[in-house]
Amino acid sequence: MCGRYSLIPKTTKGRSRAAKLVKQYLQEAHYNAAPSQALPVVTGQEPDKLQLFSWGLQPFWAKDAKAVKRSINARAETLAEKPSFRKLLTSKRCLVPADGFFEWQVTGQGKVPFRLMLKSEELFTFAGLWDEWADRNTGEVLHTFTIITTEANDVVKPIHDRMPVLLTPEAEELWLNGNETQAGLLSLLVPYSAEEMKAYAVSPLLNSPAHNVPEVLNSL
C-alpha cells in the first residue's frame, strides 16, 4: 500500500505538467502527507489546474461520511473488476504529485520507515482516481481521491511488497487523455523502473502524521 508521501514545492524540479503546476501554485510543503488531508491533484476534467482533494476515496453512493471506509489505495490488478473503481477508471482519473513516498520495513528491531524517490529527485505523479460525494443534509460536496498501487519493483521489494504506480511525463498525458482505451490505461499501471529509483531510511518522526516538518526526511 501507499500511506504517506511528500511534496515540497520549493525544491520542485521536473518537466511534467504536474511539476509546472506545483511550482507555480503550491505554497504549502507536505513533508508527511497522510490520509484524510487535503492534498494537490490534477484531474482529466481540469488538466491545467491544481486542486485540493481529500486523500481517501469516498464513493458517491455512500449515505453519509462514515457509511463506508474510505479507500486510500486501489489495486491496479482489480480496477477493471470492481464496479466502484471501473466507472472511475473510465471517467475520473487524476494525477497525484509527489517527490517521494514512504514505506515501513519490518525488522527484528521493529518497523523502520524508508523514503523512496527518483534518483534525479524530480517530482513525479501517482496514478489516481477521484470522486465527489454530496452530503444529503447540507448539500456540501466532498472531493476525494485514491492512489493506485501495483507490485513492488526491485528497489521497493526489500521494504514492502506493493508500491504506488508512478507515471512518467509521457504516461501522465495518456492517463489524463479522455480518449484512451481501458486496455491502454491499464497498461500504464506497472512498477516503475527500479534503475531510476533509490531508497533510504528516515527518522521515526515520520511515524506520526502530526510531524509535518523537514526533519522527517533526515537520513538515519
PDB file of C-alpha atoms in Angstrom:
ATOM      1  CA  MET A   1       0.000   0.000   0.000  1.00  0.00           C
ATOM      2  CA  CYS A   2       0.943   3.664  -0.038  1.00  0.00           C
ATOM      3  CA  GLY A   3       0.017   5.511   3.149  1.00  0.00           C
ATOM      4  CA  ARG A   4       2.401   8.503   3.261  1.00  0.00           C
ATOM      5  CA  TYR A   5       4.272  10.669   0.775  1.00  0.00           C
ATOM      6  CA  SER A   6       5.991  14.045   0.433  1.00  0.00           C
ATOM      7  CA  LEU A   7       5.610  17.056  -1.835  1.00  0.00           C
ATOM      8  CA  ILE A   8       7.880  20.061  -1.307  1.00  0.00           C
ATOM      9  CA  PRO A   9       7.170  22.915  -3.767  1.00  0.00           C
ATOM     10  CA  LYS A  10      10.308  24.966  -3.064  1.00  0.00           C
ATOM     11  CA  THR A  11      12.553  22.171  -4.300  1.00  0.00           C
ATOM     12  CA  THR A  12      10.312  21.043  -7.156  1.00  0.00           C
ATOM     13  CA  LYS A  13      12.009  20.226 -10.421  1.00  0.00           C
ATOM     14  CA  GLY A  14      10.797  18.291 -13.420  1.00  0.00           C
ATOM     15  CA  ARG A  15       9.388  18.683 -16.892  1.00  0.00           C
ATOM     16  CA  SER A  16       5.887  17.296 -16.421  1.00  0.00           C
ATOM     17  CA  ARG A  17       2.579  19.165 -16.447  1.00  0.00           C
ATOM     18  CA  ALA A  18       2.149  18.491 -12.735  1.00  0.00           C
ATOM     19  CA  ALA A  19       5.634  19.753 -11.850  1.00  0.00           C
ATOM     20  CA  LYS A  20       4.926  23.071 -13.558  1.00  0.00           C
ATOM     21  CA  LEU A  21       1.607  23.468 -11.768  1.00  0.00           C
ATOM     22  CA  VAL A  22       3.116  22.632  -8.370  1.00  0.00           C
ATOM     23  CA  LYS A  23       5.954  25.090  -8.846  1.00  0.00           C
ATOM     24  CA  GLN A  24       3.562  27.833  -9.937  1.00  0.00           C
ATOM     25  CA  TYR A  25       0.679  27.408  -7.500  1.00  0.00           C
ATOM     26  CA  LEU A  26       1.548  25.309  -4.451  1.00  0.00           C
ATOM     27  CA  GLN A  27       2.730  27.201  -1.369  1.00  0.00           C
ATOM     28  CA  GLU A  28       2.481  24.654   1.450  1.00  0.00           C
ATOM     29  CA  ALA A  29       5.085  21.907   1.863  1.00  0.00           C
ATOM     30  CA  HIS A  30       3.833  18.395   2.632  1.00  0.00           C
ATOM     31  CA  TYR A  31       6.731  16.573   4.278  1.00  0.00           C
ATOM     32  CA  ASN A  32       4.469  13.864   5.683  1.00  0.00           C
ATOM     33  CA  ALA A  33       1.258  13.780   3.611  1.00  0.00           C
ATOM     34  CA  ALA A  34      -1.269  11.417   5.199  1.00  0.00           C
ATOM     35  CA  PRO A  35      -4.791  10.099   4.559  1.00  0.00           C
ATOM     36  CA  SER A  36      -7.749  12.471   5.142  1.00  0.00           C
ATOM     37  CA  GLN A  37      -5.599  15.541   4.431  1.00  0.00           C
ATOM     38  CA  ALA A  38      -6.458  17.943   1.587  1.00  0.00           C
ATOM     39  CA  LEU A  39      -3.716  17.380  -0.996  1.00  0.00           C
ATOM     40  CA  PRO A  40      -2.982  18.559  -4.569  1.00  0.00           C
ATOM     41  CA  VAL A  41      -4.281  16.639  -7.578  1.00  0.00           C
ATOM     42  CA  VAL A  42      -4.661  17.291 -11.301  1.00  0.00           C
ATOM     43  CA  THR A  43      -7.806  15.872 -12.921  1.00  0.00           C
ATOM     44  CA  GLY A  44      -8.590  14.981 -16.512  1.00  0.00           C
ATOM     45  CA  GLN A  45     -11.509  17.433 -16.419  1.00  0.00           C
ATOM     46  CA  GLU A  46      -9.270  20.365 -15.438  1.00  0.00           C
ATOM     47  CA  PRO A  47      -5.755  19.370 -16.538  1.00  0.00           C
ATOM     48  CA  ASP A  48      -4.319  22.868 -16.192  1.00  0.00           C
ATOM     49  CA  LYS A  49      -5.449  23.399 -12.608  1.00  0.00           C
ATOM     50  CA  LEU A  50      -4.085  22.254  -9.257  1.00  0.00           C
ATOM     51  CA  GLN A  51      -6.946  21.247  -6.941  1.00  0.00           C
ATOM     52  CA  LEU A  52      -7.043  20.147  -3.301  1.00  0.00           C
ATOM     53  CA  PHE A  53      -8.911  16.864  -2.687  1.00  0.00           C
ATOM     54  CA  SER A  54      -9.095  14.756   0.465  1.00  0.00           C
ATOM     55  CA  TRP A  55      -6.980  11.587   0.399  1.00  0.00           C
ATOM     56  CA  GLY A  56      -9.239   8.575   0.870  1.00  0.00           C
ATOM     57  CA  LEU A  57     -11.915   7.833  -1.728  1.00  0.00           C
ATOM     58  CA  GLN A  58     -15.486   8.477  -0.568  1.00  0.00           C
ATOM     59  CA  PRO A  59     -17.819   6.778  -3.093  1.00  0.00           C
ATOM     60  CA  PHE A  60     -20.665   8.926  -4.378  1.00  0.00           C
ATOM     61  CA  TRP A  61     -23.288   6.384  -3.307  1.00  0.00           C
ATOM     62  CA  ALA A  62     -22.391   6.391   0.413  1.00  0.00           C
ATOM     63  CA  LYS A  63     -25.308   7.532   2.594  1.00  0.00           C
ATOM     64  CA  ASP A  64     -23.123   9.519   4.950  1.00  0.00           C
ATOM     65  CA  ALA A  65     -19.470  10.388   5.507  1.00  0.00           C
ATOM     66  CA  LYS A  66     -18.936   7.429   7.847  1.00  0.00           C
ATOM     67  CA  ALA A  67     -21.031   4.847   5.994  1.00  0.00           C
ATOM     68  CA  VAL A  68     -18.020   3.188   4.357  1.00  0.00           C
ATOM     69  CA  LYS A  69     -14.298   3.027   4.977  1.00  0.00           C
ATOM     70  CA  ARG A  70     -12.537   5.427   2.640  1.00  0.00           C
ATOM     71  CA  SER A  71     -10.018   3.764   0.313  1.00  0.00           C
ATOM     72  CA  ILE A  72      -6.586   5.385   0.274  1.00  0.00           C
ATOM     73  CA  ASN A  73      -5.362   2.826  -2.302  1.00  0.00           C
ATOM     74  CA  ALA A  74      -6.807   0.832  -5.203  1.00  0.00           C
ATOM     75  CA  ARG A  75      -5.092  -2.281  -6.585  1.00  0.00           C
ATOM     76  CA  ALA A  76      -4.216  -1.997 -10.287  1.00  0.00           C
ATOM     77  CA  GLU A  77      -4.843  -5.701 -10.817  1.00  0.00           C
ATOM     78  CA  THR A  78      -8.548  -5.478  -9.891  1.00  0.00           C
ATOM     79  CA  LEU A  79      -9.554  -1.983 -11.038  1.00  0.00           C
ATOM     80  CA  ALA A  80     -11.487  -3.234 -14.056  1.00  0.00           C
ATOM     81  CA  GLU A  81     -13.325  -5.845 -11.975  1.00  0.00           C
ATOM     82  CA  LYS A  82     -14.684  -3.712  -9.130  1.00  0.00           C
ATOM     83  CA  PRO A  83     -17.734  -1.629 -10.140  1.00  0.00           C
ATOM     84  CA  SER A  84     -16.811   1.300  -7.883  1.00  0.00           C
ATOM     85  CA  PHE A  85     -13.360   1.635  -9.470  1.00  0.00           C
ATOM     86  CA  ARG A  86     -14.237   0.565 -13.037  1.00  0.00           C
ATOM     87  CA  LYS A  87     -16.523   3.565 -13.534  1.00  0.00           C
ATOM     88  CA  LEU A  88     -13.912   5.969 -12.177  1.00  0.00           C
ATOM     89  CA  LEU A  89     -11.251   4.425 -14.413  1.00  0.00           C
ATOM     90  CA  THR A  90     -13.411   5.457 -17.348  1.00  0.00           C
ATOM     91  CA  SER A  91     -14.224   8.997 -16.321  1.00  0.00           C
ATOM     92  CA  LYS A  92     -12.446  10.261 -13.195  1.00  0.00           C
ATOM     93  CA  ARG A  93      -8.697   9.784 -13.363  1.00  0.00           C
ATOM     94  CA  CYS A  94      -6.193  12.113 -11.728  1.00  0.00           C
ATOM     95  CA  LEU A  95      -2.515  12.743 -11.135  1.00  0.00           C
ATOM     96  CA  VAL A  96      -1.236  12.983  -7.566  1.00  0.00           C
ATOM     97  CA  PRO A  97       2.047  14.979  -7.475  1.00  0.00           C
ATOM     98  CA  ALA A  98       4.810  13.825  -5.124  1.00  0.00           C
ATOM     99  CA  ASP A  99       8.591  13.862  -4.789  1.00  0.00           C
ATOM    100  CA  GLY A 100       8.850  10.785  -2.579  1.00  0.00           C
ATOM    101  CA  PHE A 101       6.781   8.175  -0.776  1.00  0.00           C
ATOM    102  CA  PHE A 102       7.276   6.190   2.401  1.00  0.00           C
ATOM    103  CA  GLU A 103       7.054   2.536   3.356  1.00  0.00           C
ATOM    104  CA  TRP A 104       7.952   0.680   6.538  1.00  0.00           C
ATOM    105  CA  GLN A 105      10.334  -2.286   6.559  1.00  0.00           C
ATOM    106  CA  VAL A 106       9.651  -4.911   9.201  1.00  0.00           C
ATOM    107  CA  THR A 107      12.864  -5.788  11.094  1.00  0.00           C
ATOM    108  CA  GLY A 108      13.772  -7.601  14.292  1.00  0.00           C
ATOM    109  CA  GLN A 109      14.043  -4.208  15.998  1.00  0.00           C
ATOM    110  CA  GLY A 110      10.640  -3.008  14.783  1.00  0.00           C
ATOM    111  CA  LYS A 111       9.378  -1.147  11.725  1.00  0.00           C
ATOM    112  CA  VAL A 112      11.840   1.190  10.001  1.00  0.00           C
ATOM    113  CA  PRO A 113      10.461   3.947   7.713  1.00  0.00           C
ATOM    114  CA  PHE A 114      12.074   4.413   4.294  1.00  0.00           C
ATOM    115  CA  ARG A 115      11.742   7.210   1.771  1.00  0.00           C
ATOM    116  CA  LEU A 116      11.592   6.148  -1.876  1.00  0.00           C
ATOM    117  CA  MET A 117      12.153   8.593  -4.709  1.00  0.00           C
ATOM    118  CA  LEU A 118      13.640   9.076  -8.153  1.00  0.00           C
ATOM    119  CA  LYS A 119      17.432   9.188  -8.389  1.00  0.00           C
ATOM    120  CA  SER A 120      17.029  12.510 -10.215  1.00  0.00           C
ATOM    121  CA  GLU A 121      14.957  13.751  -7.222  1.00  0.00           C
ATOM    122  CA  GLU A 122      12.447  15.165  -9.694  1.00  0.00           C
ATOM    123  CA  LEU A 123       8.750  15.438  -8.968  1.00  0.00           C
ATOM    124  CA  PHE A 124       6.638  12.573 -10.306  1.00  0.00           C
ATOM    125  CA  THR A 125       2.953  11.695 -10.090  1.00  0.00           C
ATOM    126  CA  PHE A 126       0.985   8.740  -8.812  1.00  0.00           C
ATOM    127  CA  ALA A 127      -1.863   7.426 -10.943  1.00  0.00           C
ATOM    128  CA  GLY A 128      -5.059   8.189  -9.057  1.00  0.00           C
ATOM    129  CA  LEU A 129      -8.843   8.040  -9.227  1.00  0.00           C
ATOM    130  CA  TRP A 130     -11.203  10.622  -7.750  1.00  0.00           C
ATOM    131  CA  ASP A 131     -14.874  11.033  -6.959  1.00  0.00           C
ATOM    132  CA  GLU A 132     -17.262  13.555  -5.468  1.00  0.00           C
ATOM    133  CA  TRP A 133     -19.734  12.936  -2.673  1.00  0.00           C
ATOM    134  CA  ALA A 134     -22.605  15.227  -1.722  1.00  0.00           C
ATOM    135  CA  ASP A 135     -23.936  15.480   1.834  1.00  0.00           C
ATOM    136  CA  ARG A 136     -27.683  14.928   1.521  1.00  0.00           C
ATOM    137  CA  ASN A 137     -28.396  17.105   4.527  1.00  0.00           C
ATOM    138  CA  THR A 138     -26.187  20.118   3.854  1.00  0.00           C
ATOM    139  CA  GLY A 139     -25.508  19.855   0.121  1.00  0.00           C
ATOM    140  CA  GLU A 140     -21.773  20.153   0.795  1.00  0.00           C
ATOM    141  CA  VAL A 141     -19.666  18.410  -1.853  1.00  0.00           C
ATOM    142  CA  LEU A 142     -16.579  16.464  -0.823  1.00  0.00           C
ATOM    143  CA  HIS A 143     -13.908  15.685  -3.439  1.00  0.00           C
ATOM    144  CA  THR A 144     -11.703  12.695  -2.633  1.00  0.00           C
ATOM    145  CA  PHE A 145      -9.050  10.557  -4.299  1.00  0.00           C
ATOM    146  CA  THR A 146      -7.258   7.237  -4.058  1.00  0.00           C
ATOM    147  CA  ILE A 147      -3.764   6.199  -5.216  1.00  0.00           C
ATOM    148  CA  ILE A 148      -3.393   3.134  -7.431  1.00  0.00           C
ATOM    149  CA  THR A 149      -0.840   0.519  -6.355  1.00  0.00           C
ATOM    150  CA  THR A 150       0.929  -2.317  -8.128  1.00  0.00           C
ATOM    151  CA  GLU A 151       3.524  -4.965  -7.290  1.00  0.00           C
ATOM    152  CA  ALA A 152       6.851  -3.705  -5.963  1.00  0.00           C
ATOM    153  CA  ASN A 153       9.939  -3.278  -8.143  1.00  0.00           C
ATOM    154  CA  ASP A 154      13.399  -4.411  -7.018  1.00  0.00           C
ATOM    155  CA  VAL A 155      14.089  -1.210  -5.048  1.00  0.00           C
ATOM    156  CA  VAL A 156      10.830  -1.340  -3.096  1.00  0.00           C
ATOM    157  CA  LYS A 157      10.585  -5.132  -2.705  1.00  0.00           C
ATOM    158  CA  PRO A 158      13.049  -5.448   0.229  1.00  0.00           C
ATOM    159  CA  ILE A 159      10.886  -2.910   2.098  1.00  0.00           C
ATOM    160  CA  HIS A 160       7.320  -3.713   1.009  1.00  0.00           C
ATOM    161  CA  ASP A 161       5.554  -5.977  -1.488  1.00  0.00           C
ATOM    162  CA  ARG A 162       3.447  -3.174  -3.016  1.00  0.00           C
ATOM    163  CA  MET A 163       4.209   0.270  -4.411  1.00  0.00           C
ATOM    164  CA  PRO A 164       2.190   3.158  -5.851  1.00  0.00           C
ATOM    165  CA  VAL A 165       2.014   3.492  -9.627  1.00  0.00           C
ATOM    166  CA  LEU A 166       4.458   6.220 -10.637  1.00  0.00           C
ATOM    167  CA  LEU A 167       3.857   7.841 -14.025  1.00  0.00           C
ATOM    168  CA  THR A 168       6.433   9.273 -16.408  1.00  0.00           C
ATOM    169  CA  PRO A 169       5.577  12.645 -18.010  1.00  0.00           C
ATOM    170  CA  GLU A 170       4.559  10.781 -21.167  1.00  0.00           C
ATOM    171  CA  ALA A 171       2.345   8.378 -19.206  1.00  0.00           C
ATOM    172  CA  GLU A 172       0.753  11.346 -17.387  1.00  0.00           C
ATOM    173  CA  GLU A 173      -0.637  12.676 -20.652  1.00  0.00           C
ATOM    174  CA  LEU A 174      -2.071   9.283 -21.575  1.00  0.00           C
ATOM    175  CA  TRP A 175      -3.599   8.849 -18.101  1.00  0.00           C
ATOM    176  CA  LEU A 176      -5.489  12.146 -18.439  1.00  0.00           C
ATOM    177  CA  ASN A 177      -6.455  11.554 -22.084  1.00  0.00           C
ATOM    178  CA  GLY A 178     -10.217  11.126 -22.246  1.00  0.00           C
ATOM    179  CA  ASN A 179      -9.951   9.093 -25.458  1.00  0.00           C
ATOM    180  CA  GLU A 180      -7.531   6.456 -24.157  1.00  0.00           C
ATOM    181  CA  THR A 181      -8.858   2.882 -24.180  1.00  0.00           C
ATOM    182  CA  GLN A 182      -9.233   0.847 -20.995  1.00  0.00           C
ATOM    183  CA  ALA A 183      -6.528  -1.518 -22.215  1.00  0.00           C
ATOM    184  CA  GLY A 184      -4.229   1.423 -22.824  1.00  0.00           C
ATOM    185  CA  LEU A 185      -4.882   2.826 -19.372  1.00  0.00           C
ATOM    186  CA  LEU A 186      -4.315  -0.494 -17.619  1.00  0.00           C
ATOM    187  CA  SER A 187      -1.025  -0.938 -19.479  1.00  0.00           C
ATOM    188  CA  LEU A 188       0.326   2.136 -17.634  1.00  0.00           C
ATOM    189  CA  LEU A 189      -0.273   0.625 -14.193  1.00  0.00           C
ATOM    190  CA  VAL A 190       3.023  -1.238 -13.830  1.00  0.00           C
ATOM    191  CA  PRO A 191       6.024  -0.995 -11.473  1.00  0.00           C
ATOM    192  CA  TYR A 192       8.293   1.973 -12.173  1.00  0.00           C
ATOM    193  CA  SER A 193      11.808   1.270 -13.433  1.00  0.00           C
ATOM    194  CA  ALA A 194      13.945   0.222 -10.455  1.00  0.00           C
ATOM    195  CA  GLU A 195      17.052   1.589 -12.176  1.00  0.00           C
ATOM    196  CA  GLU A 196      15.658   5.111 -11.815  1.00  0.00           C
ATOM    197  CA  MET A 197      14.768   4.907  -8.113  1.00  0.00           C
ATOM    198  CA  LYS A 198      16.539   4.992  -4.755  1.00  0.00           C
ATOM    199  CA  ALA A 199      15.603   4.442  -1.104  1.00  0.00           C
ATOM    200  CA  TYR A 200      16.967   5.450   2.291  1.00  0.00           C
ATOM    201  CA  ALA A 201      15.885   5.002   5.916  1.00  0.00           C
ATOM    202  CA  VAL A 202      14.407   8.102   7.558  1.00  0.00           C
ATOM    203  CA  SER A 203      13.654   9.436  11.001  1.00  0.00           C
ATOM    204  CA  PRO A 204      10.987   7.680  13.111  1.00  0.00           C
ATOM    205  CA  LEU A 205       9.430  11.137  13.427  1.00  0.00           C
ATOM    206  CA  LEU A 206       7.628  10.113  10.249  1.00  0.00           C
ATOM    207  CA  ASN A 207       5.538   7.632  12.213  1.00  0.00           C
ATOM    208  CA  SER A 208       3.181  10.395  13.379  1.00  0.00           C
ATOM    209  CA  PRO A 209       1.347  12.373  10.675  1.00  0.00           C
ATOM    210  CA  ALA A 210       1.372  15.291  13.122  1.00  0.00           C
ATOM    211  CA  HIS A 211       5.063  15.737  12.264  1.00  0.00           C
ATOM    212  CA  ASN A 212       4.867  17.743   9.048  1.00  0.00           C
ATOM    213  CA  VAL A 213       8.441  19.013   9.373  1.00  0.00           C
ATOM    214  CA  PRO A 214      11.608  18.787   7.239  1.00  0.00           C
ATOM    215  CA  GLU A 215      13.273  16.601   9.885  1.00  0.00           C
ATOM    216  CA  VAL A 216      11.123  13.592   8.896  1.00  0.00           C
ATOM    217  CA  LEU A 217      13.191  13.384   5.706  1.00  0.00           C
ATOM    218  CA  ASN A 218      16.518  13.140   7.544  1.00  0.00           C
ATOM    219  CA  SER A 219      18.530  10.033   6.790  1.00  0.00           C
ATOM    220  CA  LEU A 220      19.220   7.677   9.685  1.00  0.00           C
TER     221      LEU A 220
END
